[in-house]
Structures are given as C-alpha cells and as structure tokens.
Short mmCIF file of C-alpha atoms in Angstrom, two decimals:
data_model
loop_
_atom_site.label_atom_id
_atom_site.label_comp_id
_atom_site.label_asym_id
_atom_site.label_seq_id
_atom_site.Cartn_x
_atom_site.Cartn_y
_atom_site.Cartn_z
CA MET A 1102 7.71 -5.66 7.55
CA VAL A 1103 9.87 -3.30 10.09
CA LEU A 1104 8.50 -2.28 13.23
CA PHE A 1105 10.51 0.01 15.10
CA LEU A 1106 9.47 0.03 18.87
CA PHE A 1107 10.38 3.46 19.74
CA GLY A 1108 10.71 4.80 23.46
CA ALA A 1109 10.51 7.84 26.01
CA LEU A 1110 13.72 8.82 25.14
CA CYS A 1111 13.47 9.94 21.82
CA SER A 1112 13.87 14.10 22.09
CA SER A 1113 10.00 16.06 20.33
CA VAL A 1114 11.80 17.79 17.12
CA LEU A 1115 8.64 17.16 15.10
CA SER A 1116 7.19 19.18 18.12
CA ALA A 1117 9.99 22.20 17.59
CA ALA A 1118 9.72 21.49 13.45
CA VAL A 1119 5.23 22.36 13.25
CA ALA A 1120 5.55 25.29 15.50
CA SER A 1121 4.99 27.66 12.85
CA GLN A 1122 3.20 26.30 10.07
CA ALA A 1123 0.01 27.39 9.08
CA PRO A 1124 -3.27 25.45 10.10
CA PHE A 1125 -4.05 22.23 8.47
CA ASN A 1126 -6.64 22.50 6.42
CA VAL A 1127 -8.71 19.93 4.08
CA GLU A 1128 -12.24 20.78 4.14
CA SER A 1129 -11.70 22.57 0.36
CA ASP A 1130 -12.82 21.47 -3.17
CA LEU A 1131 -10.10 19.81 -3.38
CA PHE A 1132 -12.83 16.34 -2.62
CA HIS A 1133 -14.86 17.43 -6.51
CA LEU A 1134 -11.37 14.83 -8.23
CA ALA A 1135 -11.79 14.73 -11.67
CA LEU A 1136 -10.44 11.57 -13.91
CA ASN A 1137 -7.05 13.00 -14.07
CA SER A 1138 -6.71 13.36 -9.88
CA THR A 1139 -5.85 11.21 -7.75
CA ALA A 1140 -7.84 8.91 -6.57
CA PRO A 1141 -6.63 6.05 -8.69
CA PHE A 1142 -3.72 6.31 -6.40
CA VAL A 1143 -5.09 6.78 -3.20
CA PHE A 1144 -7.82 4.03 -3.54
CA ASN A 1145 -4.33 1.76 -4.51
CA GLU A 1146 -2.66 2.64 -1.89
CA LEU A 1147 -5.67 1.78 0.32
CA TYR A 1148 -6.87 -1.92 -1.20
CA SER A 1149 -3.00 -2.62 -1.45
CA LEU A 1150 -2.03 -1.65 2.95
CA LEU A 1151 0.18 -4.86 4.35
CA THR A 1152 -0.22 -6.21 1.03
CA GLN A 1153 2.87 -7.98 -0.36
CA TRP A 1154 2.53 -7.81 -3.91
CA PRO A 1155 0.77 -4.83 -4.82
CA ASN A 1156 3.77 -3.11 -2.56
CA VAL A 1157 6.01 -4.20 -4.81
CA LEU A 1158 4.26 -3.36 -8.26
CA HIS A 1159 4.54 0.37 -6.23
CA PRO A 1160 7.47 0.45 -4.04
CA ASN A 1161 7.68 3.81 -3.89
CA GLY A 1162 5.46 4.62 -0.63
CA HIS A 1163 3.06 7.62 -0.24
CA VAL A 1164 0.84 6.61 3.12
CA VAL A 1165 1.32 6.98 6.95
CA ILE A 1166 -0.98 4.98 8.82
CA PRO A 1167 -1.02 4.95 12.29
CA GLY A 1168 -2.36 1.24 13.52
CA GLU A 1169 -1.89 -1.28 15.95
CA LEU A 1170 0.36 -3.89 16.96
CA ALA A 1171 -1.61 -6.99 18.85
CA ALA A 1172 -0.84 -8.35 22.40
CA TYR A 1173 1.65 -11.57 22.11
CA THR A 1174 3.02 -11.50 18.48
CA LEU A 1175 5.96 -12.95 18.35
CA MET A 1176 8.95 -11.19 16.69
CA TYR A 1177 12.25 -12.37 15.47
CA HIS A 1178 15.71 -11.04 15.63
CA SER A 1179 18.99 -12.09 14.20
CA ARG A 1180 22.55 -10.08 15.03
CA LYS A 1181 26.37 -11.35 15.08
CA ASP A 1182 26.85 -11.15 19.51
CA THR A 1183 24.93 -12.66 22.04
CA ASP A 1184 23.63 -8.78 23.43
CA VAL A 1185 20.03 -9.62 25.32
CA PRO A 1186 17.98 -7.56 25.27
CA PRO A 1187 19.89 -5.93 21.97
CA PRO A 1188 20.09 -2.23 22.07
CA SER A 1189 18.56 0.71 20.65
CA PRO A 1190 17.64 1.38 18.32
CA GLU A 1191 16.36 -2.28 16.77
CA TRP A 1192 15.08 -4.53 13.49
CA PHE A 1193 12.76 -6.83 14.48
CA ALA A 1194 11.31 -9.45 12.04
CA PHE A 1195 7.84 -11.14 11.46
CA ASP A 1196 9.23 -13.85 9.76
CA PRO A 1197 11.95 -15.89 11.16
CA GLU A 1198 13.30 -16.82 7.98
CA MET A 1199 13.77 -13.03 7.12
CA SER A 1200 15.89 -11.88 10.82
CA TYR A 1201 17.36 -15.71 9.66
CA ALA A 1202 18.73 -14.29 6.29
CA ILE A 1203 19.29 -11.64 6.68
CA MET A 1204 22.08 -11.83 8.84
CA ALA A 1205 22.68 -15.48 8.63
CA THR A 1206 24.07 -15.43 5.01
CA LYS A 1207 25.35 -11.88 4.63
CA LEU A 1208 28.04 -11.64 8.09
CA PRO A 1209 30.71 -13.03 8.35
CA GLY A 1210 30.29 -15.12 11.71
CA PRO A 1211 27.58 -16.47 13.69
CA THR A 1212 24.68 -15.61 14.09
CA TYR A 1213 22.40 -15.40 16.91
CA TRP A 1214 18.43 -15.60 16.08
CA THR A 1215 16.22 -14.78 19.27
CA THR A 1216 12.58 -15.11 19.44
CA TRP A 1217 10.54 -12.37 21.55
CA ARG A 1218 6.60 -11.57 22.22
CA THR A 1219 5.28 -8.33 22.94
CA LEU A 1220 3.24 -7.89 25.89
CA ARG A 1221 0.85 -5.37 25.17
CA PRO A 1222 -0.87 -4.05 22.77
CA ALA A 1223 2.04 -1.49 21.10
CA LYS A 1224 0.49 2.04 18.79
CA ILE A 1225 2.55 1.76 15.65
CA VAL A 1226 2.61 3.96 12.27
CA TYR A 1227 2.64 1.57 9.20
CA LEU A 1228 5.22 3.13 6.04
CA ASP A 1229 3.64 1.43 2.61
CA GLY A 1230 5.59 0.68 -0.41
CA MET A 1231 8.41 -1.15 0.35
CA ALA A 1232 9.77 1.48 3.04
CA ALA A 1233 12.66 -1.75 4.13
CA ALA A 1234 14.41 -1.45 1.20
CA TRP A 1235 16.86 0.24 -0.34
CA GLY A 1236 16.45 1.66 -3.43
CA GLU A 1237 14.97 5.28 -5.85
CA GLY A 1238 11.78 6.17 -4.42
CA TRP A 1239 10.93 3.34 -2.11
CA LEU A 1240 12.20 5.38 1.46
CA ASP A 1241 11.03 8.64 -0.10
CA SER A 1242 8.50 9.27 2.98
CA GLN A 1243 11.27 8.77 5.28
CA HIS A 1244 13.58 11.19 4.15
CA ALA A 1245 11.03 13.49 3.42
CA LEU A 1246 8.79 13.45 7.20
CA ILE A 1247 13.14 13.65 8.79
CA ALA A 1248 14.11 15.77 7.37
CA GLY A 1249 10.84 18.36 7.21
CA THR A 1250 11.49 20.35 3.81
CA SER A 1251 12.63 19.32 0.27
CA LYS A 1252 15.93 17.07 -0.82
CA GLN A 1253 16.78 20.53 -2.45
CA ASN A 1254 17.00 22.98 1.24
CA ALA A 1255 17.38 19.82 3.27
CA THR A 1256 21.12 19.90 5.15
CA SER A 1257 21.80 16.72 5.72
CA GLN A 1258 20.64 13.56 3.84
CA ILE A 1259 20.55 9.61 5.42
CA SER A 1260 22.57 7.29 2.75
CA ILE A 1261 20.14 5.02 1.53
CA PHE A 1262 22.02 1.86 3.46
CA ASP A 1263 21.53 3.20 6.80
CA ASP A 1264 18.86 1.59 8.36
CA TYR A 1265 20.30 2.50 11.61
CA ALA A 1266 20.46 6.25 10.83
CA ARG A 1267 17.09 6.43 9.58
CA ALA A 1268 15.63 4.44 13.03
CA GLY A 1269 17.11 6.84 14.85
CA LYS A 1270 15.39 9.64 13.05
CA LEU A 1271 12.43 7.66 13.15
CA CYS A 1272 12.23 7.17 16.59
CA GLU A 1273 12.90 11.27 17.39
CA LEU A 1274 9.94 11.92 15.22
CA PHE A 1275 7.13 9.53 16.32
CA THR A 1276 8.05 9.33 19.90
CA PRO A 1277 7.32 12.51 21.15
CA MET A 1278 3.36 11.43 19.88
CA ASP A 1279 3.23 8.43 22.12
CA VAL A 1280 4.14 5.45 18.86
CA ASP A 1281 6.13 2.19 20.04
CA GLY A 1282 6.91 1.34 16.35
CA ILE A 1283 7.17 1.22 12.92
CA ILE A 1284 5.59 -1.55 10.14
CA ARG A 1285 7.48 -1.59 7.30
CA MET A 1286 8.52 -4.43 4.10
CA ASN A 1287 10.85 -5.89 1.99
CA GLY A 1288 10.67 -9.46 1.05
CA GLY A 1289 7.70 -9.85 4.55
CA PHE A 1290 7.23 -7.44 7.16
CA ARG A 1291 9.47 -6.25 9.54
CA PRO A 1292 9.75 -4.84 13.23
CA ALA A 1293 12.74 -2.78 14.42
CA ASP A 1294 13.11 -1.46 18.24
CA GLY A 1295 14.10 1.45 20.08
CA PRO A 1296 15.63 3.35 22.73
CA GLY A 1297 13.25 2.47 25.76
CA GLY A 1298 10.86 1.21 23.63
CA HIS A 1299 8.54 -1.75 24.57
CA ARG A 1300 9.37 -4.50 23.09
CA GLY A 1301 7.96 -7.67 25.08
CA LYS A 1302 10.11 -9.87 26.51
CA PRO A 1303 12.52 -12.70 25.07
CA SER A 1304 10.34 -16.00 24.08
CA GLY A 1305 11.77 -19.37 23.11
CA PRO A 1306 16.10 -19.95 24.01
CA GLY A 1307 18.53 -16.84 24.03
CA GLY A 1308 20.29 -17.27 20.80
CA LYS A 1309 21.16 -20.51 18.07
CA PRO A 1310 24.13 -19.37 16.30
CA GLU A 1311 25.78 -20.74 12.79
CA GLU A 1312 29.46 -20.90 12.37
CA PRO A 1313 29.23 -19.69 8.47
CA GLY A 1314 32.92 -18.50 7.83
CA GLY A 1315 34.57 -17.52 5.20
CA PRO A 1316 35.67 -13.68 4.80
CA GLU A 1317 34.24 -10.80 4.92
CA GLY A 1318 30.37 -9.02 2.94
CA ARG A 1319 29.07 -5.96 2.93
CA PRO A 1320 25.65 -7.29 3.78
CA GLY A 1321 22.16 -7.41 1.67
CA ARG A 1322 18.90 -6.84 1.74
CA GLY A 1323 17.07 -8.75 0.07
CA PRO A 1324 16.32 -12.00 -0.67
CA GLY A 1325 19.27 -13.70 -3.46
CA ARG A 1326 21.25 -10.19 -3.06
CA ASP A 1327 24.82 -10.10 -4.05
CA HIS A 1328 27.58 -9.53 -1.10
CA MET A 1329 26.94 -13.02 0.78
CA VAL A 1330 29.90 -14.40 2.49
CA ASN A 1331 31.19 -18.03 1.80
CA SER A 1332 28.73 -19.71 3.83
CA GLY A 1333 28.06 -22.81 4.82
CA PRO A 1334 25.41 -25.04 3.42
CA LEU A 1335 22.39 -24.55 6.13
CA ALA A 1336 23.43 -20.97 6.22
CA ARG A 1337 23.63 -20.76 2.07
CA SER A 1338 19.15 -22.24 1.75
CA GLY A 1339 18.52 -19.06 4.39
CA ASN A 1340 17.95 -17.01 1.36
CA LEU A 1341 15.90 -19.17 -0.79
CA GLU A 1342 13.72 -19.38 2.15
CA TRP A 1343 13.18 -16.26 3.30
CA LEU A 1344 12.00 -15.62 -0.48
CA ARG A 1345 8.91 -18.54 0.37
CA ALA A 1346 7.99 -16.37 3.03
CA SER A 1347 8.37 -13.15 1.71
CA ALA A 1348 5.55 -14.86 -1.53
CA ARG A 1349 3.72 -16.58 2.03
CA ARG A 1350 0.89 -14.56 1.77
CA PRO A 1351 1.10 -12.34 -1.36
CA PHE A 1352 -2.59 -10.40 -1.51
CA SER A 1353 -4.02 -10.95 2.26
CA LEU A 1354 -3.15 -8.04 4.66
CA GLN A 1355 -0.01 -9.23 7.32
CA PRO A 1356 -1.60 -11.07 10.34
CA HIS A 1357 -1.28 -9.39 14.25
CA LEU A 1358 -2.02 -5.82 12.74
CA LYS A 1359 -4.62 -3.58 12.61
CA LEU A 1360 -4.48 0.30 10.85
CA SER A 1361 -6.65 2.78 11.55
CA TYR A 1362 -7.83 4.05 8.45
CA LYS A 1363 -10.02 6.55 9.77
CA ASP A 1364 -6.44 8.72 10.06
CA MET A 1365 -5.23 7.86 6.87
CA VAL A 1366 -2.78 10.22 5.89
CA THR A 1367 -1.15 10.08 1.63
CA PHE A 1368 1.16 12.10 -0.03
CA HIS A 1369 -1.24 11.58 -2.55
CA HIS A 1370 -3.50 14.33 -1.00
CA PRO A 1371 -4.88 16.37 -4.61
CA ARG A 1372 -3.63 18.62 -0.87
CA LEU A 1373 -0.22 17.98 -2.11
CA SER A 1374 0.09 20.53 -5.62
CA SER A 1375 3.97 20.00 -6.04
CA LEU A 1376 3.95 16.06 -6.32
CA VAL A 1377 0.19 16.49 -8.14
CA GLU A 1378 1.76 18.86 -10.99
CA ALA A 1379 5.22 16.09 -10.62
CA GLN A 1380 3.02 13.13 -11.02
CA ARG A 1381 -0.02 13.61 -13.54
CA GLY A 1382 0.43 11.61 -16.52
CA ARG A 1383 2.94 8.46 -14.46
CA PRO A 1384 2.49 5.62 -12.66
CA MET A 1385 2.41 5.18 -9.33
CA SER A 1386 6.01 3.49 -9.89
CA GLU A 1387 7.10 6.91 -11.41
CA HIS A 1388 6.17 8.59 -8.00
CA PHE A 1389 8.90 10.69 -6.70
CA ILE A 1390 7.90 12.50 -3.27
CA TRP A 1391 11.49 13.87 -2.76
CA ALA A 1392 12.67 15.05 -5.16
CA HIS A 1393 9.60 17.16 -6.19
CA ILE A 1394 7.92 17.99 -2.41
CA SER A 1395 7.84 21.49 -1.84
CA ASP A 1396 9.25 23.19 2.04
CA ALA A 1397 5.46 23.66 1.44
CA ASP A 1398 3.82 20.45 1.22
CA ILE A 1399 6.39 18.71 3.19
CA LEU A 1400 5.62 21.23 5.92
CA SER A 1401 1.67 20.30 5.52
CA VAL A 1402 2.00 16.47 6.05
CA LEU A 1403 3.70 17.45 8.93
CA GLU A 1404 1.22 18.21 10.75
CA GLU A 1405 -1.51 16.48 9.80
CA VAL A 1406 0.61 13.68 11.19
CA LYS A 1407 0.34 14.99 14.10
CA SER A 1408 -2.78 15.77 14.02
CA VAL A 1409 -4.02 12.20 13.60
CA LEU A 1410 -1.25 10.86 15.98
CA THR A 1411 -2.88 13.51 19.35
CA ARG A 1412 -6.29 13.85 18.75
CA ASP A 1413 -8.67 11.76 20.59
CA SER A 1414 -9.70 8.62 18.51
CA GLU A 1415 -11.98 7.35 20.16
CA HIS A 1416 -14.55 10.09 19.63
CA ALA A 1417 -13.20 10.49 16.17
CA GLY A 1418 -14.44 8.97 12.73
CA THR A 1419 -16.50 6.27 11.92
CA ASN A 1420 -14.77 2.87 12.32
CA MET A 1421 -15.30 1.83 8.29
CA ASP A 1422 -13.48 -1.04 7.28
CA TRP A 1423 -12.17 1.49 4.11
CA GLN A 1424 -9.96 -1.14 3.12
CA THR A 1425 -12.20 -4.30 3.67
CA THR A 1426 -14.59 -1.49 0.93
CA ALA A 1427 -11.51 -0.94 -1.46
CA ARG A 1428 -11.00 -5.09 -1.78
CA ASP A 1429 -14.75 -5.40 -2.40
CA VAL A 1430 -14.64 -3.12 -5.04
CA VAL A 1431 -10.96 -4.89 -6.78
CA ASP A 1432 -12.19 -8.06 -6.14
CA TYR A 1433 -15.52 -7.51 -7.02
CA TRP A 1434 -14.40 -6.11 -10.69
CA ALA A 1435 -11.16 -6.85 -11.50
CA ASP A 1436 -11.27 -10.95 -13.13
CA ARG A 1437 -13.89 -9.45 -15.10
CA ILE A 1438 -12.36 -6.36 -16.78
CA VAL A 1439 -9.12 -8.80 -17.53
CA GLN A 1440 -11.10 -11.81 -19.45
CA LEU A 1441 -13.16 -8.85 -21.06
CA HIS A 1442 -10.16 -7.07 -22.00
CA GLU A 1443 -8.74 -10.67 -23.20
CA ARG A 1444 -11.15 -11.62 -26.17
CA LEU A 1445 -11.16 -7.96 -26.71
CA THR A 1446 -7.51 -8.31 -27.62
CA SER A 1447 -8.01 -11.48 -29.03
CA TYR A 1448 -10.22 -10.59 -31.39
CA ASN A 1449 -9.68 -9.42 -35.44
CA GLU A 1450 -10.68 -8.48 -38.40
CA THR A 1451 -11.27 -12.32 -39.10
CA GLY A 1452 -13.47 -13.19 -35.77
CA ASN A 1453 -17.28 -13.24 -35.73
CA ALA A 1454 -17.85 -9.89 -34.74
CA THR A 1455 -21.93 -11.21 -33.76
CA GLN A 1456 -20.49 -13.83 -30.81
CA LEU A 1457 -18.68 -11.11 -29.28
CA VAL A 1458 -21.63 -8.12 -29.69
CA VAL A 1459 -22.49 -10.91 -27.65
CA ASP A 1460 -20.22 -11.73 -25.40
CA VAL A 1461 -19.09 -7.60 -23.87
CA GLN A 1462 -23.06 -7.42 -23.64
CA GLN A 1463 -23.14 -10.91 -21.10
CA LEU A 1464 -19.38 -9.17 -19.75
CA SER A 1465 -21.07 -5.63 -18.79
CA TYR A 1466 -23.92 -6.82 -17.87
CA THR A 1467 -23.03 -9.34 -14.71
CA LEU A 1468 -21.70 -6.16 -13.69
CA LEU A 1469 -23.82 -3.16 -13.76
CA ASN A 1470 -26.92 -6.89 -13.21
CA PRO A 1471 -27.44 -5.68 -9.95
CA TYR A 1472 -28.01 -2.13 -11.35
CA LEU A 1473 -30.17 -2.45 -13.61
CA ASP A 1474 -33.84 -1.94 -13.81
CA TYR A 1475 -35.92 -3.74 -16.65
CA GLY A 1476 -39.29 -3.39 -15.13
CA ALA A 1477 -39.11 0.44 -15.31
CA SER A 1478 -39.40 -0.03 -19.34
CA LEU A 1479 -40.30 -3.11 -21.24
CA ASP A 1480 -38.75 -1.36 -24.31
CA ALA A 1481 -35.59 0.95 -22.42
CA SER A 1482 -32.95 1.25 -24.62
CA GLY A 1483 -29.48 -0.50 -23.26
CA TRP A 1484 -28.44 3.54 -22.91
CA GLU A 1485 -31.88 4.86 -20.74
CA LEU A 1486 -31.81 1.17 -18.32
CA VAL A 1487 -27.93 2.60 -17.04
CA ALA A 1488 -28.76 6.17 -16.90
CA SER A 1489 -30.01 5.39 -14.07
CA ALA A 1490 -28.03 2.17 -13.38
CA ILE A 1491 -24.49 4.08 -13.10
CA PRO A 1492 -25.59 6.39 -9.75
CA ARG A 1493 -26.51 3.67 -7.97
CA CYS A 1494 -23.99 1.40 -9.03
CA ALA A 1495 -21.93 4.18 -8.34
CA SER A 1496 -22.90 5.25 -4.95
CA GLU A 1497 -23.93 1.65 -3.46
CA ALA A 1498 -20.03 1.29 -1.36
CA THR A 1499 -19.94 4.71 0.55
CA GLY A 1500 -23.47 6.26 -0.12
CA LEU A 1501 -24.10 6.34 3.55
CA PHE A 1502 -21.39 8.56 4.54
CA ASN A 1503 -23.58 11.22 2.06
CA GLU A 1504 -26.14 11.52 4.92
CA PRO A 1505 -25.64 14.08 7.07
CA ALA A 1506 -26.17 12.17 9.79
CA PHE A 1507 -23.18 9.59 9.39
CA SER A 1508 -21.93 12.57 6.94
CA ALA A 1509 -20.70 14.82 10.33
CA LEU A 1510 -19.00 11.38 12.16
CA MET A 1511 -16.52 11.56 9.06
CA THR A 1512 -12.66 13.32 9.92
CA PRO A 1513 -10.76 14.71 6.53
CA GLN A 1514 -8.88 11.22 5.94
CA GLU A 1515 -12.10 9.62 5.35
CA ARG A 1516 -13.85 11.65 3.08
CA LEU A 1517 -10.49 11.33 1.22
CA LEU A 1518 -11.02 7.77 1.02
CA LYS A 1519 -14.74 7.74 0.32
CA THR A 1520 -14.21 10.79 -2.24
CA SER A 1521 -11.03 8.02 -4.14
CA ILE A 1522 -13.16 5.08 -3.29
CA ASP A 1523 -16.01 7.38 -5.67
CA THR A 1524 -14.17 8.25 -8.56
CA VAL A 1525 -13.58 5.12 -9.07
CA LEU A 1526 -16.56 3.57 -8.91
CA GLN A 1527 -17.87 6.45 -10.96
CA ARG A 1528 -15.57 5.65 -13.54
CA LEU A 1529 -15.84 2.29 -13.59
CA CYS A 1530 -19.15 2.31 -13.22
CA GLY A 1531 -19.04 4.66 -16.54
CA ASP A 1532 -17.22 2.75 -19.45
CA PHE A 1533 -19.19 -0.81 -18.37
CA GLY A 1534 -22.13 1.07 -18.62
CA ALA A 1535 -20.85 2.49 -21.64
CA LEU A 1536 -20.09 -1.21 -23.03
CA PHE A 1537 -23.43 -2.64 -22.21
CA ALA A 1538 -25.30 0.44 -23.85
CA GLU A 1539 -23.53 -0.01 -27.00
CA SER A 1540 -23.29 -3.94 -26.84
CA THR A 1541 -27.06 -3.83 -26.40
CA GLU A 1542 -27.85 -1.22 -29.07
CA LEU A 1543 -25.93 -3.68 -31.82
CA ARG A 1544 -29.10 -5.90 -31.26
CA GLY A 1545 -27.52 -9.27 -32.24
CA THR A 1546 -25.87 -7.37 -35.02
CA PRO A 1547 -22.21 -7.45 -35.69
CA ALA A 1548 -19.56 -5.16 -34.26
CA SER A 1549 -17.80 -3.24 -36.65
CA LEU A 1550 -13.95 -3.47 -36.68
CA GLU A 1551 -13.91 0.42 -35.44
CA LEU A 1552 -16.14 -0.22 -32.65
CA ALA A 1553 -14.28 -2.91 -31.02
CA GLN A 1554 -11.36 -0.84 -31.38
CA SER A 1555 -12.70 0.92 -29.44
CA TRP A 1556 -14.07 -0.40 -27.08
CA THR A 1557 -10.76 -2.27 -26.78
CA ALA A 1558 -9.06 1.45 -26.33
CA LYS A 1559 -11.51 1.51 -23.90
CA VAL A 1560 -10.46 -1.65 -21.13
CA ALA A 1561 -7.03 -0.59 -21.61
CA SER A 1562 -7.17 2.99 -20.81
CA LEU A 1563 -9.88 1.87 -17.14
CA MET A 1564 -7.16 -0.35 -16.49
CA GLU A 1565 -2.88 1.56 -17.47
CA TRP A 1566 -6.02 3.90 -15.37
CA LEU A 1567 -6.73 1.98 -12.05
CA ASP A 1568 -3.44 -0.51 -11.98
CA TRP A 1569 -4.24 -2.77 -9.72
CA GLY A 1570 -1.97 -5.11 -8.49
CA ALA A 1571 -3.86 -8.03 -8.43
CA TRP A 1572 -4.32 -8.28 -12.61
CA LEU A 1573 0.39 -8.84 -12.39
CA ARG A 1574 0.92 -12.07 -11.73
CA CYS A 1575 1.96 -15.72 -13.68
CA SER A 1576 -0.39 -17.28 -15.74
CA GLU A 1577 1.34 -20.66 -15.67
CA VAL A 1578 2.78 -22.02 -11.98
CA CYS A 1579 6.01 -23.62 -11.27
CA SER A 1580 6.16 -27.78 -9.76
CA ARG A 1581 6.94 -27.77 -6.09
CA ASP A 1582 9.97 -29.26 -6.92
CA VAL A 1583 11.67 -26.98 -9.12
CA SER A 1584 14.52 -25.31 -6.97
#
C-alpha cells in the first residue's frame, strides 16, 4: 500500500476546478438497479477494500474512500542517500521487505533504510486496485482525478513510470481538503509523504546501508521484475521476501487503517453513464476509466469526492460497517456455490441422476434454511416455500435501513452500498430459491440431462456475474521448502 502524507504547502487546484460544476445529486431512481447493472461491481469493490488478492484479481481500481491511519503505526522507507527526513513528496511502506526490495535490488549504490512511526491519527484517502503498480488501467482513477477531464481532452499526461509526479499532483488535489496521505497497493500496501505532511518521527536506526554493486539498472515496480542490478546475495533475496510479505494476508484487511464506508466514492456509480455503457458486459478486469469517462462524469466524481471530504462527517451517516456486511455475504455463500458448481460440472449422462437431485436440494437448502417457513403449510410445494423465503433472504443484511428512522441517517454513498448488497442478495436468493424449488419438486425422481445442464448454466452464470476473488485460489499448496 502506498501512503502519501501530504501537508499544507500544496496548492488548491481542486477548488478552482470544481467551482463551475453543477450541483452533485444522487437522489434518483438510479438506485433501482437491474441485474445487469453496476451492483455486483460496487459490491465486489466494497468486499475487497484493503485486501491483497481480490485487488490483484481486479487491478483497475475505481474507489476513492477516506479513512484514518492509526497513531503509532510503523512505516519503512529506503533510499539511495542519507537525507533524513527525506524530501517531499516521498513514499513509505507498511512492510519492511517491500521498502528494502524496491531500492536494494533495483538501483546501484548503498541502500539506506529508515523506520518511521506516526504520532497522531492521519487522515488518508485510499485508492483501490493495484493503484501503486505500473499497468494499463491500474492508474486510471488517479490520472482521471488529476487531469479533471477525459483522457482525450487532457492537456498533459503523467508517465506511468513517474510516481513522483503523480504524488505531487495528488498532493495538490487532496491537501486543500485536509488529507494527510494516500494509500495505494502494489505487492503490498505503501505510504508516501508530501510537502509539509505529518510524517511522524524516525524510530530505530537512522539507516541500514548495503552495497549491491554492479551497473546501473532501471528501477522495477514489483517483486521479481527485470532491470535488477548485479547485486549481492543478501540484496538479491529482497524480491523473494517482498513476494512473501505481499502474500502474508491475501484476504485479510491491511492493519492500522480504518475506512469511512459512509463516504465511499466509486467510478462504478450507475449515474456515470459514459462508464456504464463502456463497461457493460465486460468483467471488472477490463473496466478502464480514463479512456471512456466523459468530462461531465469526471467532474461529477470530483465534486462527490470534495463533498465527502469536506462535510461534517461526525453528523452524517449510520456508521454501519458496510464492508463487514459484504464480507459476511461472501463468507456465507462462496464455498457452497463453488461446491455446487463442481458437483454439477462433474456430472454427465452416466452419472446418478437421482443422487444429483438430492445433492442440489441439500446444498441449496442449507443456504436458504434460515429463511424457509416449513410450519406455514405441511403440504407446501418447493415453489411455495421459496416464495416467502426469498424476500427474507434478500433483505436480512440491510432490511433495517428500509425503516424511515434508519433510512434518514444514510448518506447518498451508503444508499448505493445498500442497493448493491440488496441486488446481489436478490440474485443469490432468487437463483438458489429456484434450484431448491426445482429439486424439491422432483421428490426423489432423477433429473433429466437437460435440467442438469440448466442448473449448471445457472450456477456458472451466477459465478461469472459475481466474479468474487474468494474463488480464485490454488487447489494444491506447495511445500514450505520450495525455492
């Protein structure tokens, strides 16, 4: 992750850019999302915030969300000179392995390694995806925010290799809104510091030099990249250890950070019509912002970002932990969905068709069991049972906020999160309700091959629509001693 700690010397570029914009308004019927809407994308990015592996799967980040970096957090910084404190803007890392490998294995000369600690909570903005890596689409949200226009109308473009220019422009953008830093992810999460920013103080030795030696090489941006210098054996170990560090928490949240979900801004908002059309029918890994967004839509996002960063946040929003709500949904459904998918895809015309019906009924029943009311009618059909179960299933996570007293507390950003969770649950509960009803109606008779194929297609379509990172994992684990 990258944290930019930006300070008061940055200019107020954003305030001038947004002064002539139309008022931002999200209270519209856009929240009534259809199944082919942006709801699964918003849900996916909410579930994935601050986690390594889901953001590797979906590297083209779309989220801008404020938060807080805890006081007394350790951060690491490596450089090729002895400047302490380093000039601004500058980059830090939460993992010492990442900080060390970037410098020791990529550039010739001694590497000086310093440790820092924050002394107070720092206001941060987190950009999701692989926003600290160099790749097509990975930097789109930053470049769109910095330019304030579509790519076609941008007067200048920052090279994907120029992280210091990006840091400076992000500083100009966010410092007028009292932001101390930006969090981004590469092979791990990194912090970066800006002019006058609150860095904290050094903690530990002033530097740790190591002489890699060898000819000059161009710096890389990830573990194991090319352009390494002819370094010594200890320095060469840096890339492997960086890779180990980045894999330490594949699905758990980056510690020391607390995000403000009620202020989450996303380029996947359904009001951004230029992006909705460009992304329709494409997986999230193929969603590119800057090549498709219109000037009007980028200005709309900038206005929303400004509104959430400058409003009185203490008196706005529900303080609901929306990410945990989304993660609860994934934790409950993901393993059973993939188990059913594997059972269905392994079936063929020579299989036991009666047992297949039993397996489909049992797996779908398990997920719907908390919502089924068998006592309502002893002779109820499968379809009659799911008719009342599906609404309960779909509304359990957020139904409280349908009540006026709680709905009135929600920010516009929370309304989008709620609608996205509701839409995902409607699809989950509806699809598994149909599977349960159809398998129950067969009552021990074998399924036809056509019905088995229909079930397989339904589950495969659901998984493609959801596109959860929880399903992308190795089926076999390497020995601990593999080198």
